[in-house]
Amino acid sequence: MSSEDEARRLDESDPLPTLRGEFLVPPAPGGAHAEAAYFAGNSLGLQPRSVAARLREELDDWARLAVEAHTQGRRPWVGYHELLREPAARLVGARPHEVVAMNSLTVNLHLMMASFYRPAGARTRIVIEDSAFPSDSYAVASQAVHHGLDPAAAVVRLKPRDGEDNLRTEDVLAYLEREGDAVALVMLGGVNYLTGQLMDMPAITKAGRAAGAVVGWDLAHAAGNVPLRLHDWDVDFAAWCTYKYLNSGPGAVAGCFVHERHVRDAAVPRLSGWWGTEPSVRFRMDPDIAPPASADAWQLSNPPIMALAPVLASLEIFDRVGMDALRGKSERLTGYLASRLAPAAAEVITPSDPAARGAQLSLRVRDAGGLVRRLAEAHGVVADAREPDVIRLAPVPLYCTFHDCHRAAEALVDLL
Ligand SMILES: *Cc1c(COP(=O)(O)O)cnc(C)c1O
């Protein structure tokens, strides 16, 4: 059997048939194939077909009802964000009152740090990974400055060992054991954006909290990619965007998790706005806030309904499929792509252990930008380049197929 037939057979026999038909797959750049083999879903997920109708309903309610749609719309806008609560809670393993959809990711990280990064005495450090996404680096440095601290001293960037690309859990735990008294906040990425490494979130959360630090996770590349149990892991807070694996469109409304021990704690300081008060008293226009015992207390503004509608449509897909089934398929797809890339002798910097990675393979190459251009133009394979020398491929289990992986592997073996 040819490797192409083999890929088609895998697509036909997989226990989770592809949901590609529910997404709008762009045409292949270059025209050699009808559809792109799309591996950039870790940058921007594809559009679910159900999004357009959802948006049109809200546009219609706005046209038909205007201000009355806040209470009379088919999904009344005053409580619209509540519709996302339960599916978002299921997605990240939270209790419903621990999650809220609001703002964007970096904004939520700042709101969380305003509440939970409270340097005191010798406990001032924020621990991130050396390969943190730049927005996270800027956010933590500016928080340190905000507290009158020198970010060069306050921000600790954990590096892999010499010659290695990924952080070892044991090294993170050893740092927390050794230096934990000086650490105020541990805020790593659950899945690293560059390498695709899946961190041991339960172990690191436990060690960070045992050291007396607050532990928050940036789940930009983890939400919708790997199963999460934020409540049971005892995570203090987390935030994630919804336009990567969650397919909710560019700049879509992000998610936020606050552990229930904090939502009930009146002593936690917050930056507040009117959407963070009890809905029953919100329109009394009282100058004193009455925050609910839920993550909603961190909301500031009335939410952008047009930006929430795609998130709701997308979460319905995740609810229907379930993260455990998706993760199973994700491991099969990424494992298949890894095995097919072996003949290219490419340097894969993503962990080879399926339990230590998400739906991503990152390759160290020469001229990443040029390679990604050739993949697109000659083969219709959409990947992404992190200059100077890394390309990333995300076999997203909702819409990528074994046949897409076959196309990517053939193209890479050819070009490398
Ligand atoms: C994608 C990503 C961001 C992007 O932040 P926005 O506020 O959504 O623009 C931030 N951090 C990480 C780790 C990311 O992967």
mmCIF file with all atom_site columns, C-alpha atoms and ligand atoms in Angstrom, residues 104-107 133 135-136 193 218 220-221 241 243-244, ligand 1:
data_model
loop_
_atom_site.group_PDB
_atom_site.id
_atom_site.type_symbol
_atom_site.label_atom_id
_atom_site.label_alt_id
_atom_site.label_comp_id
_atom_site.label_asym_id
_atom_site.label_entity_id
_atom_site.label_seq_id
_atom_site.pdbx_PDB_ins_code
_atom_site.Cartn_x
_atom_site.Cartn_y
_atom_site.Cartn_z
_atom_site.occupancy
_atom_site.B_iso_or_equiv
_atom_site.pdbx_formal_charge
_atom_site.auth_seq_id
_atom_site.auth_comp_id
_atom_site.auth_asym_id
_atom_site.auth_atom_id
_atom_site.pdbx_PDB_model_num
ATOM   1  C CA . SER A 1 104 ? -8.222 39.246 25.648 1.00 0.00 ? 104 SER A CA 1
ATOM   2  C CA . LEU A 1 105 ? -5.518 36.993 27.012 1.00 0.00 ? 105 LEU A CA 1
ATOM   3  C CA . THR A 1 106 ? -2.892 39.572 27.940 1.00 0.00 ? 106 THR A CA 1
ATOM   4  C CA . VAL A 1 107 ? -5.524 41.789 29.551 1.00 0.00 ? 107 VAL A CA 1
ATOM   5  C CA . PHE A 1 133 ? 5.681  34.335 24.502 1.00 0.00 ? 133 PHE A CA 1
ATOM   6  C CA . SER A 1 135 ? 3.451  39.371 25.506 1.00 0.00 ? 135 SER A CA 1
ATOM   7  C CA . ASP A 1 136 ? 3.898  37.374 28.708 1.00 0.00 ? 136 ASP A CA 1
ATOM   8  C CA . TYR A 1 193 ? 4.077  28.169 22.097 1.00 0.00 ? 193 TYR A CA 1
ATOM   9  C CA . ASP A 1 218 ? -1.086 30.813 30.498 1.00 0.00 ? 218 ASP A CA 1
ATOM   10 C CA . ALA A 1 220 ? -3.028 30.006 25.135 1.00 0.00 ? 220 ALA A CA 1
ATOM   11 C CA . HIS A 1 221 ? -1.703 26.799 23.560 1.00 0.00 ? 221 HIS A CA 1
ATOM   12 C CA . CYS A 1 241 ? -7.139 33.021 24.219 1.00 0.00 ? 241 CYS A CA 1
ATOM   13 C CA . TYR A 1 243 ? -8.538 32.083 18.503 1.00 0.00 ? 243 TYR A CA 1
ATOM   14 C CA . LYS A 1 244 ? -5.908 29.307 18.420 1.00 0.00 ? 244 LYS A CA 1
HETATM 15 C C1 . LIG B 2 .   ? -0.968 33.683 21.505 1.00 0.00 ? 1   LIG B C1 1
HETATM 16 C C2 . LIG B 2 .   ? -0.389 34.018 22.829 1.00 0.00 ? 1   LIG B C2 1
HETATM 17 C C3 . LIG B 2 .   ? -0.580 35.281 23.417 1.00 0.00 ? 1   LIG B C3 1
HETATM 18 C C4 . LIG B 2 .   ? -1.339 36.360 22.689 1.00 0.00 ? 1   LIG B C4 1
HETATM 19 O O1 . LIG B 2 .   ? -1.866 37.306 23.547 1.00 0.00 ? 1   LIG B O1 1
HETATM 20 P P1 . LIG B 2 .   ? -3.156 38.168 23.152 1.00 0.00 ? 1   LIG B P1 1
HETATM 21 O O2 . LIG B 2 .   ? -3.372 38.998 24.347 1.00 0.00 ? 1   LIG B O2 1
HETATM 22 O O3 . LIG B 2 .   ? -4.261 37.203 22.850 1.00 0.00 ? 1   LIG B O3 1
HETATM 23 O O4 . LIG B 2 .   ? -2.830 38.961 21.920 1.00 0.00 ? 1   LIG B O4 1
HETATM 24 C C5 . LIG B 2 .   ? -0.054 35.507 24.674 1.00 0.00 ? 1   LIG B C5 1
HETATM 25 N N1 . LIG B 2 .   ? 0.645  34.536 25.328 1.00 0.00 ? 1   LIG B N1 1
HETATM 26 C C6 . LIG B 2 .   ? 0.848  33.316 24.781 1.00 0.00 ? 1   LIG B C6 1
HETATM 27 C C7 . LIG B 2 .   ? 1.615  32.274 25.525 1.00 0.00 ? 1   LIG B C7 1
HETATM 28 C C8 . LIG B 2 .   ? 0.368  33.030 23.504 1.00 0.00 ? 1   LIG B C8 1
HETATM 29 O O5 . LIG B 2 .   ? 0.592  31.842 22.965 1.00 0.00 ? 1   LIG B O5 1
#
